[in-house]
Coordinates of C-alpha atoms and ligand atoms in Angstrom, one line a residue:
X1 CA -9.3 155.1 174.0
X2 CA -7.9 154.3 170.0
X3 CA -12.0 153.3 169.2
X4 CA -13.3 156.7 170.7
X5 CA -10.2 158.4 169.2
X6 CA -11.1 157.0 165.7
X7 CA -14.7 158.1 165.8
X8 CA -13.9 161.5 166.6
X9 CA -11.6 161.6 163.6
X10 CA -14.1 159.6 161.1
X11 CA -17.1 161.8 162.3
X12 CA -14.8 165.3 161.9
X13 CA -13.6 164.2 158.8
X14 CA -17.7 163.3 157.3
X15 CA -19.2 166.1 158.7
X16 CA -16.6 168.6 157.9
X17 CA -14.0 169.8 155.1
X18 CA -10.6 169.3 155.5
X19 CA -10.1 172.6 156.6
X20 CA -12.6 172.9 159.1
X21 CA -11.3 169.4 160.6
X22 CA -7.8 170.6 161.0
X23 CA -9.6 173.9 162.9
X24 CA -11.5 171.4 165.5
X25 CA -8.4 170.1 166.3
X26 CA -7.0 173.8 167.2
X27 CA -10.0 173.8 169.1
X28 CA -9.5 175.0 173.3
X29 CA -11.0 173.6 176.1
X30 CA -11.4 174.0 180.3
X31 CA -12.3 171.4 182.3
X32 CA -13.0 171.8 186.5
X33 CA -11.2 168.5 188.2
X34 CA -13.4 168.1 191.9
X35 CA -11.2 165.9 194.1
X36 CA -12.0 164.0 197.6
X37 CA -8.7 165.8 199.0
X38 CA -8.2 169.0 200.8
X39 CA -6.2 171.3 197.8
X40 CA -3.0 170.4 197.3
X41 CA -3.0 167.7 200.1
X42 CA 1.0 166.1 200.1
X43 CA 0.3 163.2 197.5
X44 CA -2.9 163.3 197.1
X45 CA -3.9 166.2 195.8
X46 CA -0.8 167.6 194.4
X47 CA -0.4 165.1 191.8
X48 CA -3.4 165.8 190.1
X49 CA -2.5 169.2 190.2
X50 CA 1.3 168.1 188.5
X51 CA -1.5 165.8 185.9
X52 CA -3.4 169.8 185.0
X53 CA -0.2 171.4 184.9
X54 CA 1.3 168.7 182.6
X55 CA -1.9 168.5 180.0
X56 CA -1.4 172.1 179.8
X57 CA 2.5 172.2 179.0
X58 CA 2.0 169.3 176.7
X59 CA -1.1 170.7 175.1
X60 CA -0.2 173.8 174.4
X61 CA -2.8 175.2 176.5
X62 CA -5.4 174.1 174.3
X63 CA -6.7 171.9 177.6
X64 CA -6.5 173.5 180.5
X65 CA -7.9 171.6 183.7
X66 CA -9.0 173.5 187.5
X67 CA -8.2 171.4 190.3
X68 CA -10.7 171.8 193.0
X69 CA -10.0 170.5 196.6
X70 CA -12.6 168.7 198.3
X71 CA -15.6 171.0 199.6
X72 CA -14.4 173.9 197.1
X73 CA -17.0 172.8 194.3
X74 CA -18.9 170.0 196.0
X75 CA -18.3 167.8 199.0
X76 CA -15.5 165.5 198.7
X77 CA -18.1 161.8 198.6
X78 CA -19.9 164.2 196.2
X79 CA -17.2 163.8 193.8
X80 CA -18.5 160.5 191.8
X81 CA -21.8 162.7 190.9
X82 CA -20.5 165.7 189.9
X83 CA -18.5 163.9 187.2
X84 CA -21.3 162.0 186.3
X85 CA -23.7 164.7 185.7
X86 CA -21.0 166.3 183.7
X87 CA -21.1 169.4 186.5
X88 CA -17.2 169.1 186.8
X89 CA -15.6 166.8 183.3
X90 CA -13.0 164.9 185.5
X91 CA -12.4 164.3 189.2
X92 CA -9.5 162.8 191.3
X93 CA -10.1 160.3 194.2
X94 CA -10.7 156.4 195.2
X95 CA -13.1 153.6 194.1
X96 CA -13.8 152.6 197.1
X97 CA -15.7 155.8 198.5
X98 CA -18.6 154.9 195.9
X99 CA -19.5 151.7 197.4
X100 CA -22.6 152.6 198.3
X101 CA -23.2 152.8 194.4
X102 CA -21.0 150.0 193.0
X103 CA -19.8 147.8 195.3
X104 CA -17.7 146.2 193.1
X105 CA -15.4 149.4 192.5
X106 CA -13.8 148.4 195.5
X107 CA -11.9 146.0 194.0
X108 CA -10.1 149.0 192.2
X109 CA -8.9 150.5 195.3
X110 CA -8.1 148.1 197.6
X111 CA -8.9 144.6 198.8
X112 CA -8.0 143.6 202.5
X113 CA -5.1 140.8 202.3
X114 CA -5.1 141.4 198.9
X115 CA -2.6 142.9 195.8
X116 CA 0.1 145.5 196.6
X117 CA 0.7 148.9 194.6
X118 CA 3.3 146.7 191.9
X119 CA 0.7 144.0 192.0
X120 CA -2.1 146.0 190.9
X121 CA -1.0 147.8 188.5
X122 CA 0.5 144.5 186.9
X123 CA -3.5 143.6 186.9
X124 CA -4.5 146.8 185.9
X125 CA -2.4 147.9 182.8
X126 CA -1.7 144.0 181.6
X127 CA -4.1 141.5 183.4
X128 CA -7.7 143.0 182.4
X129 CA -8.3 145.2 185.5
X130 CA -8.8 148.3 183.3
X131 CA -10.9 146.8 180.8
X132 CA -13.4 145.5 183.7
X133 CA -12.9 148.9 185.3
X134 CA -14.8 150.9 182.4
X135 CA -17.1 148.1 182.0
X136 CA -18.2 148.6 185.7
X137 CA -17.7 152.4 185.2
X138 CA -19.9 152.3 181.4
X139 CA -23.4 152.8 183.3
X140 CA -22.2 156.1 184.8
X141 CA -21.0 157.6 181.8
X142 CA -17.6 157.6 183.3
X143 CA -14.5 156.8 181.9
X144 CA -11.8 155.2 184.8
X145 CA -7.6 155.5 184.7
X146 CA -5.2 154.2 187.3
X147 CA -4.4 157.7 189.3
X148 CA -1.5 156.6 192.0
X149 CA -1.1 154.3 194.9
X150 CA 0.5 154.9 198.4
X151 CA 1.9 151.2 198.5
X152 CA 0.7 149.4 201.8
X153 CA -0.6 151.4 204.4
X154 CA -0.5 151.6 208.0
X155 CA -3.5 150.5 210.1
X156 CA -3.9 153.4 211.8
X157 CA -4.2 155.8 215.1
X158 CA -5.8 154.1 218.0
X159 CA -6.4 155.6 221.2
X160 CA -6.0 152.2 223.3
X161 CA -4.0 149.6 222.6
X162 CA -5.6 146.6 220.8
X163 CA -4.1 143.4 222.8
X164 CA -7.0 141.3 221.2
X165 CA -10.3 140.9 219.8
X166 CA -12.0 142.1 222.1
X167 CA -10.7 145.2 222.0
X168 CA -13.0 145.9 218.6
X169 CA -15.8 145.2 220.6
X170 CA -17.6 148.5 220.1
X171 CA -14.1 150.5 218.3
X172 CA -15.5 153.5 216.7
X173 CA -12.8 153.7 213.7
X174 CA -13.3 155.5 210.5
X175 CA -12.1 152.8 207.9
X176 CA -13.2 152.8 204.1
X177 CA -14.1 149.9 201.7
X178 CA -14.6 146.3 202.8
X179 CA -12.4 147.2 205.6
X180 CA -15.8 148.1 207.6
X181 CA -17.5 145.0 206.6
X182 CA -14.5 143.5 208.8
X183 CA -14.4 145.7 211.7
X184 CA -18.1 145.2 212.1
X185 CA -18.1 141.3 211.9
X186 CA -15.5 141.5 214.6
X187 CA -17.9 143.8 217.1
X188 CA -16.5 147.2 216.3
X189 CA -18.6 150.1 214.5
X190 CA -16.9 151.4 211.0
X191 CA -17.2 155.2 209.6
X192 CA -17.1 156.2 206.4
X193 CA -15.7 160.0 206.6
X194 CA -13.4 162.0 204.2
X195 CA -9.9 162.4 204.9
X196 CA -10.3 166.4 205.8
X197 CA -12.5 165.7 208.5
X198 CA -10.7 163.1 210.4
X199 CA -8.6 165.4 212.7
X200 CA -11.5 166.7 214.7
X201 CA -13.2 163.8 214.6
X202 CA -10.5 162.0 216.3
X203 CA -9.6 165.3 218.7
X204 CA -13.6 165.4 219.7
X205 CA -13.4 161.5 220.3
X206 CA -16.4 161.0 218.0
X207 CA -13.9 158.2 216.6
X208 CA -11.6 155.8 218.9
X209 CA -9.5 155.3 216.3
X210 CA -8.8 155.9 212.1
X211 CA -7.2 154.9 209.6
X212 CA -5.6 157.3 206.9
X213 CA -2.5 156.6 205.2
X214 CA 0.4 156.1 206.2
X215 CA 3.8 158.1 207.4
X216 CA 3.7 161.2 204.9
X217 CA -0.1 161.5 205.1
X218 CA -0.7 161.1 208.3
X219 CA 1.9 163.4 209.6
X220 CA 0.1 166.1 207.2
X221 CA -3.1 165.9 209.2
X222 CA -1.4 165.9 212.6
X223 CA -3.0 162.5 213.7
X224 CA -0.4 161.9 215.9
X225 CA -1.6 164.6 218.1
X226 CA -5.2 163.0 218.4
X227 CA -3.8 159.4 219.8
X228 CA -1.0 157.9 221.1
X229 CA -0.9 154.2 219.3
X230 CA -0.3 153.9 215.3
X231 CA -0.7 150.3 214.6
X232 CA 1.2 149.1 211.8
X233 CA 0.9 146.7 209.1
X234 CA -2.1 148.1 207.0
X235 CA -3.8 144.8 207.0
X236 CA -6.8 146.8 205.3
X237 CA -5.3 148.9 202.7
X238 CA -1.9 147.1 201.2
X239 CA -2.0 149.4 198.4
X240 CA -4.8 152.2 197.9
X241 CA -4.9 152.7 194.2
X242 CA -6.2 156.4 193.2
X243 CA -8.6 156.8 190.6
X244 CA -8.9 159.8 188.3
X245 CA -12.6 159.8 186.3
X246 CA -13.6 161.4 183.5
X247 CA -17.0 162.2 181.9
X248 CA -17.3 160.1 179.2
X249 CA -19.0 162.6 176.6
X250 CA -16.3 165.3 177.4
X251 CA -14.1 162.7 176.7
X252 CA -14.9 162.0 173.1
X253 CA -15.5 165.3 172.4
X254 CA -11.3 166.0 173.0
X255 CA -9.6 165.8 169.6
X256 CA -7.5 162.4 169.4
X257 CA -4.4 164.5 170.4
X258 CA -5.4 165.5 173.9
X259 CA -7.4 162.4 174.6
X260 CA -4.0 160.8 173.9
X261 CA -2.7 163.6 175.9
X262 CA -4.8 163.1 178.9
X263 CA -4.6 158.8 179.0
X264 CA -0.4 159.4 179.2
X265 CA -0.6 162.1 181.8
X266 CA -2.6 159.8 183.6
X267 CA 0.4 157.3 183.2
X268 CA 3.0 159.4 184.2
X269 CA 0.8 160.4 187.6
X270 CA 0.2 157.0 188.5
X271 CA 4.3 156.1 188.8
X272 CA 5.0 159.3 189.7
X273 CA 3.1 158.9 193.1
X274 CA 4.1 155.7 194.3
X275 CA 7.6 157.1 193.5
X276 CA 6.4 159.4 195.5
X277 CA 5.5 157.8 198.8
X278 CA 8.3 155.7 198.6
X279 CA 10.4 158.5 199.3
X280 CA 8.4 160.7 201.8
X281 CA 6.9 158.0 204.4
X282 CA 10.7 156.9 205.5
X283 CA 11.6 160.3 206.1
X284 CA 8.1 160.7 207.5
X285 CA 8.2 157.6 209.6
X286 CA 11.5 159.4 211.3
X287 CA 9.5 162.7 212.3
X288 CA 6.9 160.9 213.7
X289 CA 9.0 158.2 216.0
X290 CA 10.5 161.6 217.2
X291 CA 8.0 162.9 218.1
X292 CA 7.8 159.9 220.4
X293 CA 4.6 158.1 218.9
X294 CA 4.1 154.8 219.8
X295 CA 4.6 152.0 217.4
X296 CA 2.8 149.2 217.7
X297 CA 1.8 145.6 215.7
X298 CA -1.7 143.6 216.2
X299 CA -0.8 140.5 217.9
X300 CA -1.1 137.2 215.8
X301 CA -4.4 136.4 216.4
X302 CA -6.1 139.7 215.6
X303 CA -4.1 139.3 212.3
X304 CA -5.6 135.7 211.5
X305 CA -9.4 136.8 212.9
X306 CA -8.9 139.9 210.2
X307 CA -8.2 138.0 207.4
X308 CA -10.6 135.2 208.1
X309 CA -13.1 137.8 207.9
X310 CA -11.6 139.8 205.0
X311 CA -11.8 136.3 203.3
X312 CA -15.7 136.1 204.4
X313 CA -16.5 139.7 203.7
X314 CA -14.8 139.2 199.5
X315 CA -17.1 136.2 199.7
X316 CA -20.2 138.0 200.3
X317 CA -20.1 140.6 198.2
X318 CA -19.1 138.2 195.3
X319 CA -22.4 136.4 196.5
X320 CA -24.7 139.6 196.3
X321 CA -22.7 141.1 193.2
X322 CA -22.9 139.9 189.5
X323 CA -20.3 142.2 188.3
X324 CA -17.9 142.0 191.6
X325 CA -18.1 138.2 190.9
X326 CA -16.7 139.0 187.2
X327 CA -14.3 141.6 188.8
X328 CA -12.6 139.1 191.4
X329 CA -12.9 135.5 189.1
X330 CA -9.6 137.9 187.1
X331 CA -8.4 139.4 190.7
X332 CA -8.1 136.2 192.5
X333 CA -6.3 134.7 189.3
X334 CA -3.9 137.4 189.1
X335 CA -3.4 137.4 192.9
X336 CA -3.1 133.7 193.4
X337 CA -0.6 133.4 190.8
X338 CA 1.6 136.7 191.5
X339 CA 1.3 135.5 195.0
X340 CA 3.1 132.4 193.8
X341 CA 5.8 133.6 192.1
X342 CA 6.2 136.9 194.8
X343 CA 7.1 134.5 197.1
X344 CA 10.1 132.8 195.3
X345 CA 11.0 136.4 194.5
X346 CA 10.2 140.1 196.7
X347 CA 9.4 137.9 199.9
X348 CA 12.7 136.1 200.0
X349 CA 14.5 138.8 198.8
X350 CA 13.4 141.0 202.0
X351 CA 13.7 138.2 204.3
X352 CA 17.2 138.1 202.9
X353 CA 18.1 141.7 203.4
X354 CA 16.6 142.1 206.4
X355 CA 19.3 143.1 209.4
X356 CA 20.9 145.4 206.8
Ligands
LIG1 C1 -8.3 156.5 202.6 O1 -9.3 157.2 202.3 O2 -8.2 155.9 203.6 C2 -7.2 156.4 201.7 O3 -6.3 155.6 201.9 C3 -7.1 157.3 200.5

């Protein structure tokens, strides 16, 4: 940010006079933010919307930013491209949906049995994670910032019960990331679909099951209508960070002001939506148990066959990956040694208030 902030500044000040410099700084702009959330979605897609609102109050208006719900501008898995190409200047949504592309951007969502919401944004902001974020973002011409996390997740709406591994023989289940890599060692078939389309999906029974969120979320969409089971402990997602991109040559074409502007708003959305979801799934998680669903855990070993394969499936892609290798050499240190000290501190402190 403070290295494209200070070229701006050096190249106004050569090219122009001192007048002319302050006016480029008066200068307005409008952006178009595409998202991979239906408009305004609880969470999701109403904190990028607080983000637009706040660069606007803070800027004066001089950036003012269009949020556009998946589908409205371009399809939300269409989301990555449009910023690229520089057809919309920012977008809002996860890493992990451009695996296809980069498979090591899914360390900057999630990792199965890996870091939790605090966790990862301890790497993020203060362990390296956003420095090796742009470098694996510098190809696309895209510029990466932390943009929220749900904290840990739940693992989802199944329409049997799963009382062991065989029960993923041949599970149809929407799950994103290196979730699916998982699911399909252990027999079942992952989906990659959008979150807006996973209601019918479910209520058609082209999916047995899907993942989502958790409480808040998934009471949005209704899931609990389209099966009986939600299986907890999100085993898959213990901490979905967001991501909001931005096109890196709109970027440095914003004065150093409103790049300033834009990096801080990002800040404040990241906390703010944690903050967020910490509130809403409790109150969530009480609507839904009224409305009778069915709460249930994987037994023991399902739990250990997961993350024996979540193990195995980091593995290979750190085999097949030069730049995931770099990515998780600075993951797996942060991990093993927040793991260390998480255990002397959060995990015997909820162990110890448990029963309260
Ligand atoms: C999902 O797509 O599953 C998220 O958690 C955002």
């Amino acid at each position: 940010g403070l290295v494209v902030a200070l070229a701006t500044l050096l190249s106004a000040c050569s090219n122009d006079d001192g007048a002319s410099a302050g006016a480029a700084t008066q200068q307005s702009f409008k952006w178009k933010m595409v998202t991979t959330w239906p408009k305004n979605f609880p969470g999701l897609g109403t904190i990028p919307q607080d983000f637009a609102d706040n660069v606007e109050k803070m800027s004066g208006g001089r950036l003012k930013i269009k949020v556009y719900g998946a589908g409205e501008m371009v399809p939300a898995l269409q989301t990555f491209d449009a910023v690229k190409s520089g057809a919309a200047q920012m977008g809002h949504g996860a890493a992990y949906y451009w695996k296809g592309k980069i498979p090591a951007a899914q360390f900057f969502t999630t990792i199965p049995f890996g870091m939790n919401a605090q966790e990862t944004n301890g790497w993020f902001y203060h362990g390296g994670g956003n420095e090796l974020w742009q470098e694996a973002y510098e190809p696309f011409g895209i510029i990466p910032f932390p943009g929220g996390n749900t904290g840990v997740q739940m693992a989802g709406w199944f329409q049997k019960e799963i009382n062991s591994l065989a029960d993923f023989q041949g599970l149809k289940i929407r799950i994103p990331g290196l979730a699916g890599e998982v699911v399909a060692d252990l027999g079942g078939i992952p989906v990659q679909m959008p979150g807006g389309e996973l209601f019918s999906a479910m209520q058609s029974g082209a999916l047995d099951a899907t993942d989502w969120v958790g409480p808040y979320n998934d009471l949005a969409f209704g899931l609990y209508k389209t099966a009986p089971y939600y299986y907890v402990t999100g085993w898959q997602e213990p901490g979905a960070a967001l991501e909001f991109i931005i096109n890196k040559q709109a970027f440095e074409q914003l004065p150093s002001d409103l790049q300033a502007i834009v990096e801080i708003a990002t800040e404040a959305a990241n906390a703010n939506m944690l903050a967020l979801y910490t509130a809403k799934n409790n109150e969530a998680l009480q609507s839904l148990k009224e409305k009778g669903v069915k709460i249930r855990k994987f037994p023991k070993d399902v739990i250990e066959a997961l993350k024996s394969s979540s193990l195995q499936s980091v593995k290979n892609l750190v085999a097949s990956d030069k730049m995931a290798e770099k990515i998780f050499n600075s993951y797996q240190k942060f991990l093993a040694q927040s793991s260390e000290y998480h255990a002397l501190t959060e995990q015997d402190y909820y162990h110890n208030r448990s029963g309260i």
